Amino acid sequence: MTIPLSRPEIGALEVEYVSRVLRSGSLSLGPKVSEFEDKFAEYAGTRYAIAVTSGTSALHLCVKALGIGPEDEAVTTSFSFVASANCLLYEGALPVFADIDAETLNLDPERIRDVITTDYLWDRTRDSLIHRESGRALKAILPVHIFGLPCDMASILEIADEFNLYVLEDACEALGSCYRGQRVGTFGDAAAFGFYPNKQLTTAEGGMIVTNDEQIAASCRSLRNQGRDSEASWLRHIALGYNYRLSDLHAALGLAQLERIEELLTSRERLAREYFRALSNVPGIVLPRESTDCSRSWFAYVIQTAGPLAAAKRNGLMAGLHARDIACQAYFPPIHRQPYFREIQLSRTPSLPLTDMAAERCLALPFFPAMTSAQIGEVSAAVRELLSADLAPAEPQQKYFSASAGSGL
Ligand SMILES: *Cc1c(COP(=O)(O)O)cnc(C)c1O
């Protein structure tokens, strides 16, 4: 594609920091990982930060450290990248989906309450919500700050408090976002960030757990390192652990990116403003939601088609952009409609009309710090032209999954 969907912003500082580690000979378990963790914790505003191999492994260790297991369930969103539900499945826990808000595309707290009152009973002896049929306990809410827009954390924390639920934030798309002046990732018991190359900060592959809870931090530190006991000998293992360690090479890349984070986020903000200006009077689309409660760190610029035949228009727009060599992606097909997920749903088939609607209408446009104004102009002009043409499909189209190969996620 002439204009890619995303591209990491790698400069001289990144090359220098990574080269220094290469020359040092200390490629793993060296000093760069803890330096990255310390600086990241300071930026995120949490007491602890634990670096791991990906956002997915960060989520997985949080689930494990919170003790969420085979007898448990957690409420989350189906309008997300699969990792936010998979992390529960890894531990035998069941993700239970609540519908989203059509504008913010984030979990709707009212729908969480609906799920709770319809499907669960409060068990006073266990101090827990228990599913009416399966008898499993509802242990947590797992909000995802989708496309960088913070969830309604005040309402989510209120529900969590009322029903004794943990809150695990998937902040993988929201590094730097604030809700009511406070950084996301600091609201829950723990949070996960991801550093894949399309994210606001990249380490190529990598992730970070942040928490203020000493025990969760200690548990995650041990689990990422084969369940080692930090105080004792190298070959003493106190738990079934993993090798989820981030290397010093990756950490050095992260340190360079973190030093430049304000510049990287400002570029993204500027591009979003340019898209808003260029697309503001294009009929038939809805632009990303802005909120006075939040300042959003821009992960992606995602528009929605609107009106009659909105889903067909989205697919037509996607095909038209691809034909012009402009990358775009239908973020996100609902998790509960993924082929592998249908087998997992057991007897419960959620009805998530707003998740389905968003999945049919959303389209992520090219978005990366080095994007030029000319490229924004080209993409916006293409969107405008394609929408003024007749985008009704000649043939029936697949509902959720486009045939085109994805780039990245
Ligand atoms: C990127 C992302 C993750 C983590 O992805 P990794 O590729 O494992 O780093 C998790 N959840 C969401 C919503 C994401 O966008």
GROMACS .gro file of C-alpha atoms and ligand atoms in nm:
model
  424
    1MET     CA    1   0.000   0.000   0.000
    2THR     CA    2   0.129   0.348  -0.084
    3ILE     CA    3  -0.022   0.482   0.237
    4PRO     CA    4   0.010   0.221   0.514
    5LEU     CA    5  -0.229   0.191   0.806
    6SER     CA    6   0.043   0.248   1.061
    7ARG     CA    7   0.418   0.282   1.080
    8PRO     CA    8   0.646   0.305   1.383
    9GLU     CA    9   0.837   0.629   1.434
   10ILE     CA   10   1.198   0.520   1.474
   11GLY     CA   11   1.473   0.784   1.491
   12ALA     CA   12   1.841   0.823   1.573
   13LEU     CA   13   1.780   0.792   1.948
   14GLU     CA   14   1.623   0.446   1.909
   15VAL     CA   15   1.911   0.328   1.689
   16GLU     CA   16   2.166   0.461   1.938
   17TYR     CA   17   2.007   0.306   2.248
   18VAL     CA   18   1.957  -0.034   2.085
   19SER     CA   19   2.312  -0.030   1.942
   20ARG     CA   20   2.457   0.044   2.286
   21VAL     CA   21   2.285  -0.263   2.428
   22LEU     CA   22   2.412  -0.475   2.137
   23ARG     CA   23   2.766  -0.359   2.207
   24SER     CA   24   2.731  -0.409   2.583
   25GLY     CA   25   2.682  -0.783   2.548
   26SER     CA   26   2.406  -0.769   2.810
   27LEU     CA   27   2.106  -0.862   2.598
   28SER     CA   28   1.871  -0.993   2.864
   29LEU     CA   29   1.831  -0.965   3.241
   30GLY     CA   30   2.051  -0.656   3.217
   31PRO     CA   31   1.998  -0.304   3.349
   32LYS     CA   32   1.775  -0.169   3.069
   33VAL     CA   33   1.460  -0.356   3.166
   34SER     CA   34   1.444  -0.214   3.518
   35GLU     CA   35   1.535   0.131   3.389
   36PHE     CA   36   1.247   0.110   3.141
   37GLU     CA   37   1.014  -0.013   3.417
   38ASP     CA   38   1.110   0.270   3.655
   39LYS     CA   39   1.066   0.541   3.394
   40PHE     CA   40   0.743   0.386   3.268
   41ALA     CA   41   0.597   0.369   3.620
   42GLU     CA   42   0.684   0.735   3.669
   43TYR     CA   43   0.513   0.827   3.341
   44ALA     CA   44   0.209   0.608   3.402
   45GLY     CA   45   0.168   0.730   3.759
   46THR     CA   46   0.180   0.392   3.933
   47ARG     CA   47   0.404   0.249   4.203
   48TYR     CA   48   0.505  -0.060   4.002
   49ALA     CA   49   0.564  -0.147   3.637
   50ILE     CA   50   0.659  -0.495   3.516
   51ALA     CA   51   0.783  -0.535   3.159
   52VAL     CA   52   0.675  -0.843   2.962
   53THR     CA   53   0.684  -0.980   2.608
   54SER     CA   54   0.352  -0.841   2.484
   55GLY     CA   55   0.027  -0.672   2.580
   56THR     CA   56  -0.130  -1.016   2.570
   57SER     CA   57   0.117  -1.162   2.821
   58ALA     CA   58   0.067  -0.853   3.039
   59LEU     CA   59  -0.309  -0.919   3.046
   60HIS     CA   60  -0.255  -1.291   3.106
   61LEU     CA   61  -0.031  -1.236   3.410
   62CYS     CA   62  -0.275  -0.981   3.555
   63VAL     CA   63  -0.558  -1.235   3.531
   64LYS     CA   64  -0.340  -1.497   3.697
   65ALA     CA   65  -0.213  -1.260   3.968
   66LEU     CA   66  -0.571  -1.161   4.052
   67GLY     CA   67  -0.651  -1.528   4.106
   68ILE     CA   68  -0.916  -1.541   3.833
   69GLY     CA   69  -0.952  -1.906   3.734
   70PRO     CA   70  -1.171  -2.190   3.605
   71GLU     CA   71  -1.461  -2.125   3.842
   72ASP     CA   72  -1.475  -1.755   3.753
   73GLU     CA   73  -1.615  -1.510   3.502
   74ALA     CA   74  -1.538  -1.148   3.409
   75VAL     CA   75  -1.745  -0.885   3.228
   76THR     CA   76  -1.578  -0.730   2.930
   77THR     CA   77  -1.640  -0.597   2.579
   78SER     CA   78  -1.669  -0.794   2.258
   79PHE     CA   79  -1.572  -0.485   2.057
   80SER     CA   80  -1.198  -0.527   2.103
   81PHE     CA   81  -0.887  -0.707   1.991
   82VAL     CA   82  -0.916  -1.078   2.083
   83ALA     CA   83  -0.638  -1.062   2.343
   84SER     CA   84  -0.864  -0.886   2.596
   85ALA     CA   85  -1.092  -1.193   2.609
   86ASN     CA   86  -0.826  -1.458   2.545
   87CYS     CA   87  -0.639  -1.363   2.863
   88LEU     CA   88  -0.937  -1.495   3.063
   89LEU     CA   89  -0.969  -1.813   2.856
   90TYR     CA   90  -0.601  -1.896   2.916
   91GLU     CA   91  -0.691  -1.940   3.284
   92GLY     CA   92  -1.016  -2.125   3.218
   93ALA     CA   93  -1.223  -1.820   3.314
   94LEU     CA   94  -1.518  -1.713   3.102
   95PRO     CA   95  -1.546  -1.368   2.941
   96VAL     CA   96  -1.904  -1.242   2.966
   97PHE     CA   97  -1.983  -0.967   2.720
   98ALA     CA   98  -2.182  -0.651   2.790
   99ASP     CA   99  -2.277  -0.418   2.506
  100ILE     CA  100  -2.101  -0.093   2.424
  101ASP     CA  101  -2.205   0.270   2.397
  102ALA     CA  102  -2.270   0.346   2.029
  103GLU     CA  103  -2.076   0.673   2.040
  104THR     CA  104  -1.776   0.604   2.260
  105LEU     CA  105  -1.755   0.238   2.146
  106ASN     CA  106  -1.654   0.154   2.504
  107LEU     CA  107  -1.830  -0.073   2.755
  108ASP     CA  108  -2.158   0.084   2.865
  109PRO     CA  109  -2.185   0.069   3.248
  110GLU     CA  110  -2.564   0.044   3.224
  111ARG     CA  111  -2.531  -0.272   3.015
  112ILE     CA  112  -2.288  -0.414   3.273
  113ARG     CA  113  -2.560  -0.360   3.535
  114ASP     CA  114  -2.814  -0.530   3.308
  115VAL     CA  115  -2.593  -0.836   3.275
  116ILE     CA  116  -2.539  -0.848   3.651
  117THR     CA  117  -2.905  -0.817   3.748
  118THR     CA  118  -3.028  -1.057   3.482
  119ASP     CA  119  -2.774  -1.336   3.515
  120TYR     CA  120  -2.625  -1.324   3.865
  121LEU     CA  121  -2.734  -1.349   4.228
  122TRP     CA  122  -2.551  -1.201   4.524
  123ASP     CA  123  -2.415  -1.472   4.754
  124ARG     CA  124  -2.359  -1.317   5.094
  125THR     CA  125  -2.148  -1.600   5.234
  126ARG     CA  126  -1.907  -1.586   4.940
  127ASP     CA  127  -1.928  -1.205   4.914
  128SER     CA  128  -1.965  -1.254   4.542
  129LEU     CA  129  -2.200  -1.251   4.247
  130ILE     CA  130  -2.282  -1.607   4.137
  131HIS     CA  131  -2.418  -1.698   3.795
  132ARG     CA  132  -2.773  -1.829   3.830
  133GLU     CA  133  -2.717  -2.139   3.619
  134SER     CA  134  -2.347  -2.222   3.612
  135GLY     CA  135  -2.274  -2.131   3.974
  136ARG     CA  136  -1.953  -1.960   3.866
  137ALA     CA  137  -1.840  -1.641   4.040
  138LEU     CA  138  -1.819  -1.303   3.870
  139LYS     CA  139  -1.476  -1.178   3.973
  140ALA     CA  140  -1.385  -0.878   3.761
  141ILE     CA  141  -1.465  -0.608   3.510
  142LEU     CA  142  -1.218  -0.583   3.224
  143PRO     CA  143  -1.271  -0.247   3.050
  144VAL     CA  144  -1.083  -0.175   2.726
  145HIS     CA  145  -1.008   0.190   2.645
  146ILE     CA  146  -1.082   0.139   2.280
  147PHE     CA  147  -0.888   0.342   2.022
  148GLY     CA  148  -0.741   0.538   2.315
  149LEU     CA  149  -1.069   0.683   2.445
  150PRO     CA  150  -1.100   0.623   2.821
  151CYS     CA  151  -1.399   0.424   2.949
  152ASP     CA  152  -1.648   0.576   3.194
  153MET     CA  153  -1.428   0.477   3.488
  154ALA     CA  154  -1.636   0.650   3.756
  155SER     CA  155  -1.937   0.429   3.681
  156ILE     CA  156  -1.725   0.116   3.632
  157LEU     CA  157  -1.548   0.165   3.967
  158GLU     CA  158  -1.885   0.223   4.136
  159ILE     CA  159  -2.018  -0.110   4.005
  160ALA     CA  160  -1.695  -0.287   4.102
  161ASP     CA  161  -1.718  -0.146   4.451
  162GLU     CA  162  -2.083  -0.240   4.488
  163PHE     CA  163  -2.031  -0.604   4.381
  164ASN     CA  164  -1.679  -0.677   4.505
  165LEU     CA  165  -1.522  -0.702   4.159
  166TYR     CA  166  -1.163  -0.647   4.053
  167VAL     CA  167  -1.100  -0.398   3.775
  168LEU     CA  168  -0.837  -0.491   3.517
  169GLU     CA  169  -0.784  -0.216   3.260
  170ASP     CA  170  -0.680  -0.308   2.907
  171ALA     CA  171  -0.496   0.017   2.835
  172CYS     CA  172  -0.304  -0.128   2.538
  173GLU     CA  173  -0.443   0.137   2.304
  174ALA     CA  174  -0.443   0.425   2.550
  175LEU     CA  175  -0.092   0.516   2.665
  176GLY     CA  176  -0.111   0.879   2.780
  177SER     CA  177  -0.491   0.907   2.786
  178CYS     CA  178  -0.651   1.076   3.085
  179TYR     CA  179  -0.995   1.039   3.239
  180ARG     CA  180  -1.095   1.341   3.449
  181GLY     CA  181  -0.730   1.445   3.463
  182GLN     CA  182  -0.600   1.106   3.576
  183ARG     CA  183  -0.396   0.869   3.357
  184VAL     CA  184  -0.572   0.550   3.246
  185GLY     CA  185  -0.406   0.244   3.390
  186THR     CA  186  -0.420   0.393   3.740
  187PHE     CA  187  -0.789   0.327   3.809
  188GLY     CA  188  -0.802  -0.049   3.833
  189ASP     CA  189  -0.627  -0.309   4.048
  190ALA     CA  190  -0.390  -0.355   3.756
  191ALA     CA  191  -0.359  -0.251   3.392
  192ALA     CA  192  -0.188  -0.373   3.077
  193PHE     CA  193  -0.013  -0.172   2.804
  194GLY     CA  194   0.105  -0.311   2.469
  195PHE     CA  195   0.400  -0.203   2.254
  196TYR     CA  196   0.333  -0.363   1.914
  197PRO     CA  197   0.461  -0.138   1.630
  198ASN     CA  198   0.121   0.022   1.565
  199LYS     CA  199   0.086   0.145   1.924
  200GLN     CA  200   0.169   0.496   2.052
  201LEU     CA  201   0.499   0.360   2.192
  202THR     CA  202   0.667   0.053   2.048
  203THR     CA  203   0.932  -0.196   2.158
  204ALA     CA  204   0.867  -0.407   1.842
  205GLU     CA  205   0.694  -0.664   2.062
  206GLY     CA  206   0.642  -0.596   2.429
  207GLY     CA  207   0.404  -0.500   2.705
  208MET     CA  208   0.385  -0.360   3.057
  209ILE     CA  209   0.182  -0.435   3.366
  210VAL     CA  210   0.121  -0.141   3.598
  211THR     CA  211  -0.026  -0.159   3.948
  212ASN     CA  212  -0.009   0.004   4.290
  213ASP     CA  213  -0.053  -0.332   4.462
  214GLU     CA  214   0.271  -0.476   4.595
  215GLN     CA  215   0.145  -0.834   4.591
  216ILE     CA  216   0.017  -0.821   4.234
  217ALA     CA  217   0.350  -0.671   4.128
  218ALA     CA  218   0.551  -0.941   4.305
  219SER     CA  219   0.334  -1.215   4.162
  220CYS     CA  220   0.366  -1.080   3.805
  221ARG     CA  221   0.744  -1.044   3.844
  222SER     CA  222   0.774  -1.405   3.950
  223LEU     CA  223   0.532  -1.542   3.690
  224ARG     CA  224   0.705  -1.370   3.397
  225ASN     CA  225   1.032  -1.529   3.508
  226GLN     CA  226   0.942  -1.900   3.531
  227GLY     CA  227   0.776  -1.860   3.872
  228ARG     CA  228   1.109  -1.786   4.037
  229ASP     CA  229   1.141  -1.688   4.400
  230SER     CA  230   1.320  -1.354   4.382
  231GLU     CA  231   1.484  -1.393   4.722
  232ALA     CA  232   1.619  -1.744   4.675
  233SER     CA  233   1.841  -1.927   4.429
  234TRP     CA  234   1.800  -1.903   4.050
  235LEU     CA  235   1.661  -2.254   4.026
  236ARG     CA  236   1.399  -2.233   4.297
  237HIS     CA  237   1.050  -2.208   4.144
  238ILE     CA  238   0.755  -2.127   4.369
  239ALA     CA  239   0.484  -2.125   4.102
  240LEU     CA  240   0.407  -2.251   3.753
  241GLY     CA  241   0.553  -1.959   3.560
  242TYR     CA  242   0.636  -1.853   3.207
  243ASN     CA  243   0.915  -1.694   3.015
  244TYR     CA  244   0.746  -1.361   2.945
  245ARG     CA  245   1.065  -1.156   2.999
  246LEU     CA  246   1.128  -0.851   2.781
  247SER     CA  247   1.486  -0.837   2.651
  248ASP     CA  248   1.721  -0.543   2.711
  249LEU     CA  249   1.718  -0.471   2.336
  250HIS     CA  250   1.344  -0.422   2.345
  251ALA     CA  251   1.365  -0.222   2.667
  252ALA     CA  252   1.626   0.010   2.512
  253LEU     CA  253   1.391   0.073   2.220
  254GLY     CA  254   1.117   0.148   2.473
  255LEU     CA  255   1.340   0.390   2.667
  256ALA     CA  256   1.410   0.590   2.352
  257GLN     CA  257   1.040   0.598   2.264
  258LEU     CA  258   0.945   0.699   2.617
  259GLU     CA  259   1.191   0.988   2.605
  260ARG     CA  260   1.007   1.106   2.293
  261ILE     CA  261   0.656   1.023   2.409
  262GLU     CA  262   0.526   1.382   2.425
  263GLU     CA  263   0.649   1.448   2.071
  264LEU     CA  264   0.496   1.120   1.945
  265LEU     CA  265   0.159   1.188   2.109
  266THR     CA  266   0.155   1.549   1.988
  267SER     CA  267   0.210   1.435   1.629
  268ARG     CA  268  -0.083   1.197   1.659
  269GLU     CA  269  -0.300   1.469   1.809
  270ARG     CA  270  -0.212   1.706   1.524
  271LEU     CA  271  -0.299   1.441   1.263
  272ALA     CA  272  -0.634   1.373   1.429
  273ARG     CA  273  -0.711   1.748   1.413
  274GLU     CA  274  -0.622   1.749   1.043
  275TYR     CA  275  -0.857   1.455   0.979
  276PHE     CA  276  -1.135   1.629   1.173
  277ARG     CA  277  -1.094   1.941   0.958
  278ALA     CA  278  -1.071   1.752   0.628
  279LEU     CA  279  -1.367   1.522   0.699
  280SER     CA  280  -1.594   1.753   0.899
  281ASN     CA  281  -1.848   1.817   0.624
  282VAL     CA  282  -1.841   1.479   0.450
  283PRO     CA  283  -2.197   1.343   0.456
  284GLY     CA  284  -2.265   0.983   0.555
  285ILE     CA  285  -1.992   0.938   0.813
  286VAL     CA  286  -1.955   0.992   1.187
  287LEU     CA  287  -1.618   1.112   1.312
  288PRO     CA  288  -1.452   0.987   1.634
  289ARG     CA  289  -1.620   1.091   1.953
  290GLU     CA  290  -1.467   1.371   2.161
  291SER     CA  291  -1.538   1.403   2.529
  292THR     CA  292  -1.499   1.677   2.787
  293ASP     CA  293  -1.436   1.410   3.054
  294CYS     CA  294  -1.129   1.277   2.881
  295SER     CA  295  -0.817   1.367   2.693
  296ARG     CA  296  -0.756   1.095   2.441
  297SER     CA  297  -0.421   0.968   2.329
  298TRP     CA  298  -0.484   0.880   1.965
  299PHE     CA  299  -0.424   0.513   1.881
  300ALA     CA  300  -0.616   0.510   1.556
  301TYR     CA  301  -0.846   0.742   1.363
  302VAL     CA  302  -1.168   0.544   1.323
  303ILE     CA  303  -1.469   0.674   1.134
  304GLN     CA  304  -1.814   0.514   1.112
  305THR     CA  305  -2.048   0.510   0.816
  306ALA     CA  306  -2.405   0.614   0.893
  307GLY     CA  307  -2.756   0.606   0.752
  308PRO     CA  308  -2.926   0.343   0.539
  309LEU     CA  309  -2.698   0.069   0.405
  310ALA     CA  310  -2.422   0.189   0.640
  311ALA     CA  311  -2.261  -0.157   0.652
  312ALA     CA  312  -2.254  -0.190   0.273
  313LYS     CA  313  -2.115   0.162   0.248
  314ARG     CA  314  -1.836   0.078   0.490
  315ASN     CA  315  -1.741  -0.229   0.287
  316GLY     CA  316  -1.756  -0.031  -0.037
  317LEU     CA  317  -1.542   0.240   0.115
  318MET     CA  318  -1.289  -0.017   0.232
  319ALA     CA  319  -1.268  -0.176  -0.113
  320GLY     CA  320  -1.243   0.165  -0.280
  321LEU     CA  321  -0.956   0.275  -0.054
  322HIS     CA  322  -0.771  -0.052  -0.110
  323ALA     CA  323  -0.813  -0.009  -0.486
  324ARG     CA  324  -0.641   0.329  -0.450
  325ASP     CA  325  -0.356   0.171  -0.257
  326ILE     CA  326  -0.467   0.329   0.070
  327ALA     CA  327  -0.463   0.089   0.365
  328CYS     CA  328  -0.757   0.078   0.605
  329GLN     CA  329  -0.891  -0.178   0.848
  330ALA     CA  330  -1.233  -0.281   0.979
  331TYR     CA  331  -1.152  -0.255   1.351
  332PHE     CA  332  -1.301  -0.467   1.518
  333PRO     CA  333  -1.500  -0.774   1.423
  334PRO     CA  334  -1.682  -0.871   1.747
  335ILE     CA  335  -1.493  -1.127   1.955
  336HIS     CA  336  -1.810  -1.328   2.018
  337ARG     CA  337  -1.845  -1.380   1.641
  338GLN     CA  338  -1.492  -1.508   1.588
  339PRO     CA  339  -1.498  -1.865   1.455
  340TYR     CA  340  -1.304  -2.011   1.747
  341PHE     CA  341  -1.518  -1.829   1.999
  342ARG     CA  342  -1.850  -1.981   1.902
  343GLU     CA  343  -1.744  -2.313   2.050
  344ILE     CA  344  -1.661  -2.148   2.381
  345GLN     CA  345  -1.987  -1.969   2.438
  346LEU     CA  346  -2.152  -2.279   2.584
  347SER     CA  347  -2.522  -2.218   2.623
  348ARG     CA  348  -2.485  -1.841   2.642
  349THR     CA  349  -2.524  -1.644   2.323
  350PRO     CA  350  -2.500  -1.277   2.398
  351SER     CA  351  -2.718  -1.025   2.222
  352LEU     CA  352  -2.495  -0.726   2.151
  353PRO     CA  353  -2.672  -0.514   1.888
  354LEU     CA  354  -2.452  -0.206   1.933
  355THR     CA  355  -2.131  -0.408   1.918
  356ASP     CA  356  -2.256  -0.570   1.596
  357MET     CA  357  -2.352  -0.233   1.453
  358ALA     CA  358  -2.015  -0.075   1.533
  359ALA     CA  359  -1.833  -0.373   1.386
  360GLU     CA  360  -2.019  -0.327   1.058
  361ARG     CA  361  -1.965   0.048   1.037
  362CYS     CA  362  -1.619   0.127   1.174
  363LEU     CA  363  -1.318   0.187   0.955
  364ALA     CA  364  -0.968   0.280   1.071
  365LEU     CA  365  -0.788   0.516   0.834
  366PRO     CA  366  -0.409   0.542   0.791
  367PHE     CA  367  -0.264   0.700   1.105
  368PHE     CA  368   0.102   0.729   1.210
  369PRO     CA  369   0.327   1.014   1.332
  370ALA     CA  370   0.522   1.056   1.007
  371MET     CA  371   0.205   1.095   0.802
  372THR     CA  372   0.212   1.416   0.597
  373SER     CA  373  -0.064   1.671   0.548
  374ALA     CA  374  -0.064   1.575   0.181
  375GLN     CA  375  -0.133   1.212   0.274
  376ILE     CA  376  -0.418   1.315   0.507
  377GLY     CA  377  -0.551   1.521   0.217
  378GLU     CA  378  -0.529   1.226  -0.021
  379VAL     CA  379  -0.706   0.987   0.216
  380SER     CA  380  -0.976   1.241   0.301
  381ALA     CA  381  -1.039   1.327  -0.064
  382ALA     CA  382  -1.068   0.955  -0.145
  383VAL     CA  383  -1.319   0.904   0.138
  384ARG     CA  384  -1.522   1.203   0.018
  385GLU     CA  385  -1.525   1.088  -0.345
  386LEU     CA  386  -1.603   0.726  -0.265
  387LEU     CA  387  -1.893   0.823  -0.039
  388SER     CA  388  -2.047   1.048  -0.302
  389ALA     CA  389  -2.038   0.757  -0.549
  390ASP     CA  390  -2.282   0.469  -0.527
  391LEU     CA  391  -2.127   0.230  -0.280
  392ALA     CA  392  -2.412  -0.019  -0.271
  393PRO     CA  393  -2.259  -0.363  -0.322
  394ALA     CA  394  -2.313  -0.550  -0.649
  395GLU     CA  395  -2.276  -0.882  -0.471
  396PRO     CA  396  -2.355  -0.989  -0.119
  397GLN     CA  397  -2.060  -0.917   0.105
  398GLN     CA  398  -1.924  -1.096   0.403
  399LYS     CA  399  -2.061  -0.946   0.716
  400TYR     CA  400  -1.766  -0.920   0.954
  401PHE     CA  401  -1.446  -1.039   0.798
  402SER     CA  402  -1.294  -0.870   0.498
  403ALA     CA  403  -1.103  -1.090   0.259
  404SER     CA  404  -0.812  -0.849   0.240
  405ALA     CA  405  -0.501  -0.942   0.432
  406GLY     CA  406  -0.465  -0.732   0.742
  407SER     CA  407  -0.160  -0.532   0.829
  408GLY     CA  408  -0.073  -0.589   1.188
  409LEU     CA  409  -0.377  -0.641   1.405
  410LIG     C1  410  -0.264  -0.429   2.103
  410LIG     C2  411  -0.368  -0.473   2.195
  410LIG     C3  412  -0.343  -0.572   2.291
  410LIG     C4  413  -0.209  -0.641   2.307
  410LIG     O1  414  -0.154  -0.684   2.191
  410LIG     P1  415  -0.008  -0.749   2.180
  410LIG     O2  416   0.007  -0.765   2.033
  410LIG     O3  417  -0.011  -0.877   2.253
  410LIG     O4  418   0.092  -0.655   2.238
  410LIG     C5  419  -0.444  -0.604   2.379
  410LIG     N1  420  -0.564  -0.544   2.375
  410LIG     C6  421  -0.592  -0.449   2.284
  410LIG     C7  422  -0.726  -0.385   2.286
  410LIG     C8  423  -0.497  -0.412   2.190
  410LIG     O5  424  -0.524  -0.319   2.098
   0.00000   0.00000   0.00000
